[in-house]
mmCIF file of C-alpha atoms in Angstrom:
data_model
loop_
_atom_site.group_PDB
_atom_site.id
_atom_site.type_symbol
_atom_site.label_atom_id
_atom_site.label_comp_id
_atom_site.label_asym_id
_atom_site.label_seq_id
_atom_site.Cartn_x
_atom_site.Cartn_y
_atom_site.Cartn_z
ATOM 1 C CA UNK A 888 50.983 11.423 -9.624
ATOM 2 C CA UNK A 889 54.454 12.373 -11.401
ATOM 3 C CA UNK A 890 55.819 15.765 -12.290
ATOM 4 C CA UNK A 891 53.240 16.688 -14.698
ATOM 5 C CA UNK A 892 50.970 19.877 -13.255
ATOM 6 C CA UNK A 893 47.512 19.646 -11.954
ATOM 7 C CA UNK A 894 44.678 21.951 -13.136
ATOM 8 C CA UNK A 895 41.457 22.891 -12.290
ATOM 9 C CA UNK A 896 38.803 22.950 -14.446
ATOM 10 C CA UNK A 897 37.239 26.130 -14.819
ATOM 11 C CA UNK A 898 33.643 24.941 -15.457
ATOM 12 C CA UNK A 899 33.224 22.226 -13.170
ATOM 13 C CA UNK A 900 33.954 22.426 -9.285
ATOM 14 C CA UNK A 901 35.726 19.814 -7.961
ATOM 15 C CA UNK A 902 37.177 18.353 -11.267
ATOM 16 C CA UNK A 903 40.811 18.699 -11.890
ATOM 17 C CA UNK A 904 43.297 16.851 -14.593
ATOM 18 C CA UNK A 905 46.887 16.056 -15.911
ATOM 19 C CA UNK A 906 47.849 16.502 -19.144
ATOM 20 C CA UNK A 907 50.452 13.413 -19.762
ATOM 21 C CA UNK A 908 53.691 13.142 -21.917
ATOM 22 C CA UNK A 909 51.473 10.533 -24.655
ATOM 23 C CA UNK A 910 48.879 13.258 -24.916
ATOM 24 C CA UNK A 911 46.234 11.474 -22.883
ATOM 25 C CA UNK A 912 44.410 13.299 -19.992
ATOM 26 C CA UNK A 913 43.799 11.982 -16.298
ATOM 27 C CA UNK A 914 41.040 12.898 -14.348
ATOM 28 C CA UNK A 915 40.552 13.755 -10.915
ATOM 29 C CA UNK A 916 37.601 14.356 -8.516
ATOM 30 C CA UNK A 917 38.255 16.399 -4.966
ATOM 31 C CA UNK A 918 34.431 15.790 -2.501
ATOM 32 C CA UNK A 919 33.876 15.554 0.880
ATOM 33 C CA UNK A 920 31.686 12.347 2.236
ATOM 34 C CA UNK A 921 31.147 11.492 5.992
ATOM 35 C CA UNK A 922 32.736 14.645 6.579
ATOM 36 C CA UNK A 923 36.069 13.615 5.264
ATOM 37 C CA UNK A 924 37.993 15.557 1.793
ATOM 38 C CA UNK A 925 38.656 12.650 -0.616
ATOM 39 C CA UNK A 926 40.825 12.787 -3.772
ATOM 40 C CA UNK A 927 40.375 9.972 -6.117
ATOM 41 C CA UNK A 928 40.971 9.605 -9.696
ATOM 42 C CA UNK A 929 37.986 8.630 -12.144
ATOM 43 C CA UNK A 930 39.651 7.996 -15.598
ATOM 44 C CA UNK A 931 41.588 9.210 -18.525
ATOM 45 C CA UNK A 932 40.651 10.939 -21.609
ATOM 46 C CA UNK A 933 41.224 7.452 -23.971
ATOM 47 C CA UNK A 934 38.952 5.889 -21.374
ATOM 48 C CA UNK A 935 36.224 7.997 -22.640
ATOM 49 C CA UNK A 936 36.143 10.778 -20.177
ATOM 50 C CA UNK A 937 35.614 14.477 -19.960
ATOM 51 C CA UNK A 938 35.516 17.336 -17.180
ATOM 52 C CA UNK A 939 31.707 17.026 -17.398
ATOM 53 C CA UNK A 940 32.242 13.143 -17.159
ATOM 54 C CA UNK A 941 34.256 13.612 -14.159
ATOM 55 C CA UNK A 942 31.803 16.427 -12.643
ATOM 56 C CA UNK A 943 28.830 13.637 -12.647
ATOM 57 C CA UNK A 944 30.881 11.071 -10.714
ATOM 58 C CA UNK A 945 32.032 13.105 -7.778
ATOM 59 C CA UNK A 946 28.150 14.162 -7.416
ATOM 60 C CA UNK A 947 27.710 10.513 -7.700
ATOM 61 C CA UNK A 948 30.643 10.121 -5.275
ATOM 62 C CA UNK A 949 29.270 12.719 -2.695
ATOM 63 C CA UNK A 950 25.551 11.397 -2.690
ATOM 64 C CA UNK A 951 26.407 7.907 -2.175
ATOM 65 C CA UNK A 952 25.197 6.493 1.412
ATOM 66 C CA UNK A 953 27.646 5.145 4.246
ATOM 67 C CA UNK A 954 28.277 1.504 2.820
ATOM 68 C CA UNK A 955 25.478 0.070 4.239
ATOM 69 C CA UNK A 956 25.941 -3.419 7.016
ATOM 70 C CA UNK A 957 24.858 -6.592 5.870
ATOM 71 C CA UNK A 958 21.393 -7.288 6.995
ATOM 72 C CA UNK A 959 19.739 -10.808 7.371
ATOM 73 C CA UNK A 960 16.597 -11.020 5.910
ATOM 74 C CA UNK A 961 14.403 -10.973 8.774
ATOM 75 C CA UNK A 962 15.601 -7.550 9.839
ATOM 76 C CA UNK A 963 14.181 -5.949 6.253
ATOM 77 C CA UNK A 964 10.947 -8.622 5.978
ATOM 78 C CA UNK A 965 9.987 -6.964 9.882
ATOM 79 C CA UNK A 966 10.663 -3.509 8.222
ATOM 80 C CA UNK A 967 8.716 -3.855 5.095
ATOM 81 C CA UNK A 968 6.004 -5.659 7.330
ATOM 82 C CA UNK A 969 5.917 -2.417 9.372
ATOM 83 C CA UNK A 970 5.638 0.062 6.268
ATOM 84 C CA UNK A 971 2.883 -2.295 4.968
ATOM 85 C CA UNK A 972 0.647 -2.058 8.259
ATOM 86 C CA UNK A 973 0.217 1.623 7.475
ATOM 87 C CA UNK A 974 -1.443 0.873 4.334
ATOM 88 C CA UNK A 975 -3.374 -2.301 4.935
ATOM 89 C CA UNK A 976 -6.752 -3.153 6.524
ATOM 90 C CA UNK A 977 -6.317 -5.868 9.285
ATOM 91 C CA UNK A 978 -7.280 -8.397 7.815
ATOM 92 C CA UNK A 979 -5.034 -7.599 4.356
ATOM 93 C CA UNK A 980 -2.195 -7.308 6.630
ATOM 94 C CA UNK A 981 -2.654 -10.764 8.667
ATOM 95 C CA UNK A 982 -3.124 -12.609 4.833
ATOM 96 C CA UNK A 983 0.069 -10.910 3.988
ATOM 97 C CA UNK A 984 1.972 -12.283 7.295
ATOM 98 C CA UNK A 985 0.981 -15.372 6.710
ATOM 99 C CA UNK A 986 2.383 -15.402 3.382
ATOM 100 C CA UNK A 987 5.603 -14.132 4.854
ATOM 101 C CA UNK A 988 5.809 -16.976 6.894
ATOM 102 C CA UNK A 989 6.725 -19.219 4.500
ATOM 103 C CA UNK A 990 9.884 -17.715 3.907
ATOM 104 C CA UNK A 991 10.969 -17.773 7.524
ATOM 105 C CA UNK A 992 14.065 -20.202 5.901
ATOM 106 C CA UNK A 993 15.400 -17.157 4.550
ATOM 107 C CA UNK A 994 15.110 -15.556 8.104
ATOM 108 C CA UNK A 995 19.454 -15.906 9.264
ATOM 109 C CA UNK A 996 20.473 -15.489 5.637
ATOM 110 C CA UNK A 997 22.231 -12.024 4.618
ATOM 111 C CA UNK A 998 19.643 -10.290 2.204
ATOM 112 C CA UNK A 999 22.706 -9.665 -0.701
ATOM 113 C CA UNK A 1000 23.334 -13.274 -0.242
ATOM 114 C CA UNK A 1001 19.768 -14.894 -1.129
ATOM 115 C CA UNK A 1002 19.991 -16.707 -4.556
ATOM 116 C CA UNK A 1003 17.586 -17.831 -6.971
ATOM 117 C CA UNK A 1004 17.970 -21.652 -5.879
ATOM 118 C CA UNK A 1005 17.201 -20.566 -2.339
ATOM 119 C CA UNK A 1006 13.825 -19.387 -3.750
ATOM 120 C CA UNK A 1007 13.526 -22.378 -6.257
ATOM 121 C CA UNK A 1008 14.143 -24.760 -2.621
ATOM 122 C CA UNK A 1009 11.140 -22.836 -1.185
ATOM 123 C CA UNK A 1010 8.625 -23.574 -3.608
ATOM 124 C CA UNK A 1011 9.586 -27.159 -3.818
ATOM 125 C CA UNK A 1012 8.742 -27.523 -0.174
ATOM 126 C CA UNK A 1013 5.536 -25.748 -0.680
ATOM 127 C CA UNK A 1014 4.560 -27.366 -3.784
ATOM 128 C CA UNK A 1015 2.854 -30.157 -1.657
ATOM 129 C CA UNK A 1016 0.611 -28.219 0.957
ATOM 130 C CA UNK A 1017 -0.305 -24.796 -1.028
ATOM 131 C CA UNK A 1018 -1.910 -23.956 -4.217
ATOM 132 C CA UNK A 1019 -0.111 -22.529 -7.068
ATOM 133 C CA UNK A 1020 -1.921 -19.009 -6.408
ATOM 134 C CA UNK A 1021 -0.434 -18.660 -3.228
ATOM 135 C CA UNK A 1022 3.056 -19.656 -3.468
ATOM 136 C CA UNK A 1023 2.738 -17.270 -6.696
ATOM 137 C CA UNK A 1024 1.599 -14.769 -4.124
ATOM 138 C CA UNK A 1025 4.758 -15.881 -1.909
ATOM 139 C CA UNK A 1026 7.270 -15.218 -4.741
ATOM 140 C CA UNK A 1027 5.661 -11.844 -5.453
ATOM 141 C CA UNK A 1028 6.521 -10.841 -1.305
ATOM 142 C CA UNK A 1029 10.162 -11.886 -1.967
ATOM 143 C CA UNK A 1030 10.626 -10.211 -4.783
ATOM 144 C CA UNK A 1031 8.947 -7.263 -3.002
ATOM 145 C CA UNK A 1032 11.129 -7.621 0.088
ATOM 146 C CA UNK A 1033 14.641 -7.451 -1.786
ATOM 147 C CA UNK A 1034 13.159 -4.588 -4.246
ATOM 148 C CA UNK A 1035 12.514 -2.758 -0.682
ATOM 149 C CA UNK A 1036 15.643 -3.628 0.405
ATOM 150 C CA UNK A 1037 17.335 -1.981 -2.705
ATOM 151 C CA UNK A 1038 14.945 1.463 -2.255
ATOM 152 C CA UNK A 1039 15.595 1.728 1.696
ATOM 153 C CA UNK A 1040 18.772 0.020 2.625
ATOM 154 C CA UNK A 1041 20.268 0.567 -1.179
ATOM 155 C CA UNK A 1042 21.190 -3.405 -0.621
ATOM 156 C CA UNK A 1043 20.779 -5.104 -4.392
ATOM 157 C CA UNK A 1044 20.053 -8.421 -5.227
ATOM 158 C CA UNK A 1045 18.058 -9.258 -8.231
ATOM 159 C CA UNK A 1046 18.881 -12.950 -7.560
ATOM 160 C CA UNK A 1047 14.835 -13.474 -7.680
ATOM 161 C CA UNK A 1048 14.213 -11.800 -10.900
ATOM 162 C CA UNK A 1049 14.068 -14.484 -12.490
ATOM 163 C CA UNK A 1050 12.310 -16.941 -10.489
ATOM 164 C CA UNK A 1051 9.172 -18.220 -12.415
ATOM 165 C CA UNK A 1052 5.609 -17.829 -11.565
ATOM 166 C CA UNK A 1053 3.812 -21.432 -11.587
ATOM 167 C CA UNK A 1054 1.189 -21.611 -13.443
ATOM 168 C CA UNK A 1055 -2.807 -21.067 -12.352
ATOM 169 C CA UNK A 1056 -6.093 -22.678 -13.732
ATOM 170 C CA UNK A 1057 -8.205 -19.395 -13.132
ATOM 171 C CA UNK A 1058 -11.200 -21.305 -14.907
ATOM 172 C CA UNK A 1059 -13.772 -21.130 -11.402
ATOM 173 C CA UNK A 1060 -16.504 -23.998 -11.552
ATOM 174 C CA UNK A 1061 -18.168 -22.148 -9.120
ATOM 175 C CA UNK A 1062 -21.715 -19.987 -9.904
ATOM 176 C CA UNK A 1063 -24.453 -18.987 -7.388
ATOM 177 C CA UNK A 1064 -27.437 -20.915 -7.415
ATOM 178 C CA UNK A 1065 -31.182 -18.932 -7.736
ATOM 179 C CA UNK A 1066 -31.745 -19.262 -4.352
ATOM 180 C CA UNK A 1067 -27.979 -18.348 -3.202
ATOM 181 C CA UNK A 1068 -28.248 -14.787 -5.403
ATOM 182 C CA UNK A 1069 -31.840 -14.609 -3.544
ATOM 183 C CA UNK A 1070 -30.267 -14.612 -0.240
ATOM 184 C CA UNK A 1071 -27.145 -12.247 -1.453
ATOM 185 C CA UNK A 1072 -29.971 -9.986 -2.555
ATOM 186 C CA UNK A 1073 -32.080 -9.610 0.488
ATOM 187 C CA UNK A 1074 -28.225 -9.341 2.619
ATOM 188 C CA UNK A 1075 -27.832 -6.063 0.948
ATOM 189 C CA UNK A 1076 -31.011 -4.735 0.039
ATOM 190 C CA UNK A 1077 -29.986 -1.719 2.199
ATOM 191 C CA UNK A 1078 -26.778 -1.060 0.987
ATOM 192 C CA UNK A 1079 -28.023 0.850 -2.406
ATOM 193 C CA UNK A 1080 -24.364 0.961 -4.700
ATOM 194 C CA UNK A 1081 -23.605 -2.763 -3.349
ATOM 195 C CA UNK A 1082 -26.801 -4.034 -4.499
ATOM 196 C CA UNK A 1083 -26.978 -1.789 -7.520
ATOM 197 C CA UNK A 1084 -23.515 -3.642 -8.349
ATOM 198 C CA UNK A 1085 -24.370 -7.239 -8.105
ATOM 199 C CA UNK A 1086 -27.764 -6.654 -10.089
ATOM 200 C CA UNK A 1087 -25.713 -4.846 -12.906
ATOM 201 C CA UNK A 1088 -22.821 -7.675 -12.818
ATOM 202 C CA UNK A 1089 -25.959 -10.342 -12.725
ATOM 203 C CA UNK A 1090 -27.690 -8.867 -15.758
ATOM 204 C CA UNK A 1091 -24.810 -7.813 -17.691
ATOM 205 C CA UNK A 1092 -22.215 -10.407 -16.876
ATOM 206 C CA UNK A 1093 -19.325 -7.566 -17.210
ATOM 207 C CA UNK A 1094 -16.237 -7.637 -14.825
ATOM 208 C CA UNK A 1095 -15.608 -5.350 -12.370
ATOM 209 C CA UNK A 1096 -13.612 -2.412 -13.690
ATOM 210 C CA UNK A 1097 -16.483 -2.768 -16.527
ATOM 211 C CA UNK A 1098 -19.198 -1.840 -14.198
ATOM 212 C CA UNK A 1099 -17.378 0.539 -12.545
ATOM 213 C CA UNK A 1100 -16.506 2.635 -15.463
ATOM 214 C CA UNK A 1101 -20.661 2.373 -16.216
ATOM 215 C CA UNK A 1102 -21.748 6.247 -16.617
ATOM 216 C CA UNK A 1103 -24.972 7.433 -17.135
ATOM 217 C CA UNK A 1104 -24.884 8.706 -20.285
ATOM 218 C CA UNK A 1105 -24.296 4.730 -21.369
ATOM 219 C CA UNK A 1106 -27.252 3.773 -20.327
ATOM 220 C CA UNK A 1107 -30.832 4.003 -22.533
ATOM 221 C CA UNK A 1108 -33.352 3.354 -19.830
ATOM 222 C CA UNK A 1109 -36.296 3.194 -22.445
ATOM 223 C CA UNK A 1110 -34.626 0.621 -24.375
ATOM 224 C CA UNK A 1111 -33.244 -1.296 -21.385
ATOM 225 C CA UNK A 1112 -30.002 -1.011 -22.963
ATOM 226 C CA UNK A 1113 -26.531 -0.336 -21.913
ATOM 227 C CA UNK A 1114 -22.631 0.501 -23.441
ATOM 228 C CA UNK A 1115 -19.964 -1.781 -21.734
ATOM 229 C CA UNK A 1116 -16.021 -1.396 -22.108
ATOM 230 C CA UNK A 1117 -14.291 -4.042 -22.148
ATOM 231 C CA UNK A 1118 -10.871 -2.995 -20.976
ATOM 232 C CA UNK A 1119 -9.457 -6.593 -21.462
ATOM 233 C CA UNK A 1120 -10.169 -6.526 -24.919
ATOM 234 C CA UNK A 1121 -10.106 -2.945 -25.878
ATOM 235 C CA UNK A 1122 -13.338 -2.738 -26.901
ATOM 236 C CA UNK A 1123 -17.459 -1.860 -26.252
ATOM 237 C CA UNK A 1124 -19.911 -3.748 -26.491
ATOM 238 C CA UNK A 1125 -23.505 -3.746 -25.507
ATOM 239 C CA UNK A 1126 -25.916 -5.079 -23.152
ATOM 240 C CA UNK A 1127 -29.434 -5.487 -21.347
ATOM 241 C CA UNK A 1128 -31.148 -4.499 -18.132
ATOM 242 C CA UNK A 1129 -33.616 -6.232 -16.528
ATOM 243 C CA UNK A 1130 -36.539 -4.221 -14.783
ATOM 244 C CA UNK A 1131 -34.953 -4.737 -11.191
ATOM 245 C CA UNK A 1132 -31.881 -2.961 -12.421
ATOM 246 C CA UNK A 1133 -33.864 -0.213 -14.045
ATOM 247 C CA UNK A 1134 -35.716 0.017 -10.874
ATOM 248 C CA UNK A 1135 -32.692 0.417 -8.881
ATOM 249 C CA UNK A 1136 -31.170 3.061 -11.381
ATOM 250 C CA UNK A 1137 -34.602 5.291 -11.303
ATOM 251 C CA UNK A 1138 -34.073 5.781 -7.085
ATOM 252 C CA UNK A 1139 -30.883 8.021 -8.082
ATOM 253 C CA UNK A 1140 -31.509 8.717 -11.548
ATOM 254 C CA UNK A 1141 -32.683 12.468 -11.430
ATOM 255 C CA UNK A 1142 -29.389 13.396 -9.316
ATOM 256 C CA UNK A 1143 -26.775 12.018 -11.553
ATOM 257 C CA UNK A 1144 -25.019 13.827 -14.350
ATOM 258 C CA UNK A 1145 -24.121 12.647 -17.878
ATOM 259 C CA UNK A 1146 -21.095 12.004 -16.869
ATOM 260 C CA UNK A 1147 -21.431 11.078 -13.182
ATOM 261 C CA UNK A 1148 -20.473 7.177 -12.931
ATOM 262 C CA UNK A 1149 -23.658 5.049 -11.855
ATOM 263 C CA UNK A 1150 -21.746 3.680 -9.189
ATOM 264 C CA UNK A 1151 -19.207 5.960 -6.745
ATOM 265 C CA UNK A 1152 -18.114 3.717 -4.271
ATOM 266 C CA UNK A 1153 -14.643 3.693 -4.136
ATOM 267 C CA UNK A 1154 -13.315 -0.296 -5.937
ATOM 268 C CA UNK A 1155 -11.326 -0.800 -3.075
ATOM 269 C CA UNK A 1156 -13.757 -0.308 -0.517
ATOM 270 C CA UNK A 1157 -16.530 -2.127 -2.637
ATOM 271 C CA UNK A 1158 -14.085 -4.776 -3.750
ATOM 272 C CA UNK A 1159 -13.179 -5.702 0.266
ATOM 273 C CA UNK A 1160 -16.769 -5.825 1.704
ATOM 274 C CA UNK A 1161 -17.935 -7.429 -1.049
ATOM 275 C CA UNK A 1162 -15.557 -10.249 -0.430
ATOM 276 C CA UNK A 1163 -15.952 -10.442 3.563
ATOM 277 C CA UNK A 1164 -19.707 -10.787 2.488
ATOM 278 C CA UNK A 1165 -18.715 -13.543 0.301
ATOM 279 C CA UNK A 1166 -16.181 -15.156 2.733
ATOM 280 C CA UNK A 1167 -19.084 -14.854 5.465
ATOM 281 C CA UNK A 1168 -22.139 -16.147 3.111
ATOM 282 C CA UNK A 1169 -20.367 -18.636 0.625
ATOM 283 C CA UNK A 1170 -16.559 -20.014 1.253
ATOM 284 C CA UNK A 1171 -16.801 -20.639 5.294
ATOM 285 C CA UNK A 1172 -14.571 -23.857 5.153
ATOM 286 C CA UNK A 1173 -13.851 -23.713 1.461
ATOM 287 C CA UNK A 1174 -10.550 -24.782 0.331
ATOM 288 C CA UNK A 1175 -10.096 -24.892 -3.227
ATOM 289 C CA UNK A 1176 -10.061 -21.397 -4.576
ATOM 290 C CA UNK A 1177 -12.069 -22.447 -7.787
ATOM 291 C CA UNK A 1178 -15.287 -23.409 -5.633
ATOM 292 C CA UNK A 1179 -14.896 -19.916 -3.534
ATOM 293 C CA UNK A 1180 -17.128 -17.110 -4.631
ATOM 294 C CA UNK A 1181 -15.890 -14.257 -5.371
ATOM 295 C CA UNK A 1182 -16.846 -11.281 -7.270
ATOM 296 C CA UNK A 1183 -15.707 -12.899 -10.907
ATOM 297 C CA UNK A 1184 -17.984 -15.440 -9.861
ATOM 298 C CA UNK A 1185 -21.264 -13.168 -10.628
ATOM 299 C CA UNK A 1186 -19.960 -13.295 -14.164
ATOM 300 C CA UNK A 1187 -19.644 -16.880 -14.309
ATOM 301 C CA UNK A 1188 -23.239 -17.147 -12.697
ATOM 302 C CA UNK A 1189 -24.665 -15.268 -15.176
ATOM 303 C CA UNK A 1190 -23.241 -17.267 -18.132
ATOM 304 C CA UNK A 1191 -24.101 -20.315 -16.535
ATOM 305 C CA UNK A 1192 -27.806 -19.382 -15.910
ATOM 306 C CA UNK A 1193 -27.826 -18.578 -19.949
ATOM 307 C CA UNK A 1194 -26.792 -21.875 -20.825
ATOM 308 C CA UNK A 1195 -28.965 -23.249 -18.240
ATOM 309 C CA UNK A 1196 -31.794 -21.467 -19.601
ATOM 310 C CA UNK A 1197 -30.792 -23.310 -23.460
ATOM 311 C CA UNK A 1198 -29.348 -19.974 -24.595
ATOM 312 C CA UNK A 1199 -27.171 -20.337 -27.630
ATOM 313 C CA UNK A 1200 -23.693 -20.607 -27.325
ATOM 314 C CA UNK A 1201 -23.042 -17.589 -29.680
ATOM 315 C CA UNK A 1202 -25.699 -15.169 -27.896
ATOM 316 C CA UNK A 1203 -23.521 -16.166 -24.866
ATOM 317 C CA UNK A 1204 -20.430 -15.666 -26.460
ATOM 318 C CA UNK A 1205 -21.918 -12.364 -27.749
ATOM 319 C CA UNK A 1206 -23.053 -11.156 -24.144
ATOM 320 C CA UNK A 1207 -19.589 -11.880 -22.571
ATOM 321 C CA UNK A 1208 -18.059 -10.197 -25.442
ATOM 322 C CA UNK A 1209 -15.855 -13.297 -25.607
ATOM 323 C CA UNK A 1210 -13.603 -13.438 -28.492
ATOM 324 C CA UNK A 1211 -12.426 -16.764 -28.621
ATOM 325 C CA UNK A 1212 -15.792 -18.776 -28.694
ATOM 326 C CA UNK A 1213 -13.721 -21.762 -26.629
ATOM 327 C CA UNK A 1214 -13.917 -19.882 -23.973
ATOM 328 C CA UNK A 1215 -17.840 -19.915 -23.858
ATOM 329 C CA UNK A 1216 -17.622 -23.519 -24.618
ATOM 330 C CA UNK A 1217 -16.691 -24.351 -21.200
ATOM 331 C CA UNK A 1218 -20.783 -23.427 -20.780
ATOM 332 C CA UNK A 1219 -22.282 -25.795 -23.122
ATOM 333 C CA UNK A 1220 -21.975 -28.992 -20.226
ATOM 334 C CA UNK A 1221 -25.025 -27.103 -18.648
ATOM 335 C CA UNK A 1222 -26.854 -26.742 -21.285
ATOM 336 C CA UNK A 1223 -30.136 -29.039 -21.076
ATOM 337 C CA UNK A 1224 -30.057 -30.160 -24.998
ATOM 338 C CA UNK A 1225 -26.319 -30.771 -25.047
ATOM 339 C CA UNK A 1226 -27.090 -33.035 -28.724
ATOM 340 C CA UNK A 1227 -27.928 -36.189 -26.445
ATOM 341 C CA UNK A 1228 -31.394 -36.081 -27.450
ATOM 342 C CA UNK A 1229 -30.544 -35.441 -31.134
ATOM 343 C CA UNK A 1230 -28.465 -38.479 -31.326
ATOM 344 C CA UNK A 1231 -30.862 -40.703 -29.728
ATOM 345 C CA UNK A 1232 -33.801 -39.450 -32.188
ATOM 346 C CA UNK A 1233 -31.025 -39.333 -35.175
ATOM 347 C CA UNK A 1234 -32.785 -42.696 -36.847
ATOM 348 C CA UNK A 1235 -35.859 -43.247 -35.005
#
């Protein structure tokens, strides 16, 4: 370090620095990690540092971890697997391990060494056998995996980060049939808030978080109206009860508040039996996720049993709070007087 004299700062513990012949100011850091005392220098004053500079990077220098081993990724995907149990129901958690599975060719590599054409090789292979959704939902598990292996092993590799999605049809062809939301109705005609929540999704055709978010106060039982928010588009918009859902609403009516939401089920709860009710009543041996009910599909059925009925397009539109009237359109095939009967009459 020369001839020049060392001093400590006064201010910051640890920091000291030489003043040099050209005027210019080295920078030094004294800490202690793994139980060793470490001297190293950090920079010089033309560099852009200070004694405050310097006092950050020896915390930074004292906090750091042991320098970690290199880990193959099997080691951290059985580790995040683990963590995930705790949080999971059972059968969340064998779904999930099945995704994980297809990235067993990743098992013997080192997790720092994993690159984006690794990934790219993976959903190739997969491209053939699996829907888009679920190698999606693959990708999305190794991303997960290498951002757990940066929070617990403080390993990084952002090799995935930009691996692209593929992209999903979400359009379902799927609705329930009269006698299919019959049968659903009867299956839970003792299970009050699960009932109460298909008749409000089957009469209002709102999504989920829009029912859930359904308070009393938006509700005018004497009209048979009702105030929906539409958190995908920002916006509220109204719609209709039939007399089975004002029935329903009239058992519990007299001990809910204003503000009290109509339904208190927790979603995730309601969400999960509701689809191992589907799963049990509707999609045993269905493949194609577009022909699987789920609980979108309650919106779709009412839409389609509109246009069945020879409902306008626009009072559809209007119900669904659509705001795009193509996406209604995708209705009008069900309609009975789709124009054929126009055209044929056109010149009689």
């Amino acid at each position: 370090m020369g001839t020049e004299k060392i001093f400590e700062s006064l201010k910051y513990e640890g920091v000291r620095y030489k003043i040099l012949k050209d005027g210019n100011i080295s920078y030094y850091v004294r800490y202690t990690k793994d139980g060793e005392r470490k001297h190293k220098k950090v920079g010089t004053k033309f560099e852009g540092w200070n004694e405050k500079k310097a006092f950050g990077k020896r915390t930074e220098l004292e906090n750091s971890q042991v320098e970690q081993k290199p880990l193959k990724f099997k080691e951290v995907a059985d580790r995040y697997l683990e963590i995930q149990k705790l949080h999971l129901r059972k059968k969340s958690f064998s779904t999930y391990s099945g995704r994980i599975k297809h990235l067993e060719p990743f098992n013997d590599k080192y997790i720092h060494l994993i690159t984006q054409k690794d990934m790219n090789d993976i959903i190739i292979s997969l491209k053939d056998t699996l829907a888009n959704k679920t190698i999606n939902q693959v990708i999305a598990i190794a991303k997960a995996i290498l951002k757990f292996a940066e929070d617990e092993y403080k390993i990084i590799n952002q090799n995935l980060n930009k691996v692209r999605s593929l992209k999903v049809n979400n359009a379902r062809e799927r609705f329930l049939s009269k006698e299919e939301v019959n049968n659903l109705k009867e299956v839970l005609k003792d299970k009050y808030e699960y009932l109460l929540f298909v008749n409000l999704a089957l009469c209002t055709g709102a999504r989920l978080m829009t029912i859930l978010e359904i308070r009393k106060k938006d509700i005018d039982l004497d009209n048979k109206t009702i105030v929906l928010r539409d958190f995908k588009n920002s916006s509220t918009y109204q719609g209709y009860l039939n007399d089975e859902v004002k029935e329903l609403l009239l058992q519990k009516w007299g001990n809910l508040k204003d503000d009290d939401k109509v339904i208190q089920k927790a979603k995730r709860l309601l969400t999960e039996d509701l689809r191992d009710l589907f799963n049990k009543l509707f999609n045993q041996n269905v493949t194609d996720d577009k022909q699987k009910v789920v609980i979108h599909t309650l919106r779709h059925t009412f839409a389609s049993h509109l246009a069945i009925k020879d409902t306008s397009i626009q009072i559809i539109q209007k119900l669904l709070n659509h705001k795009d009237i193509q996406m209604t359109m995708r209705y009008s095939h069900l309609m009975p007087d789709s124009g054929k009967e126009c055209v044929e009459k056109l010149w009689d």
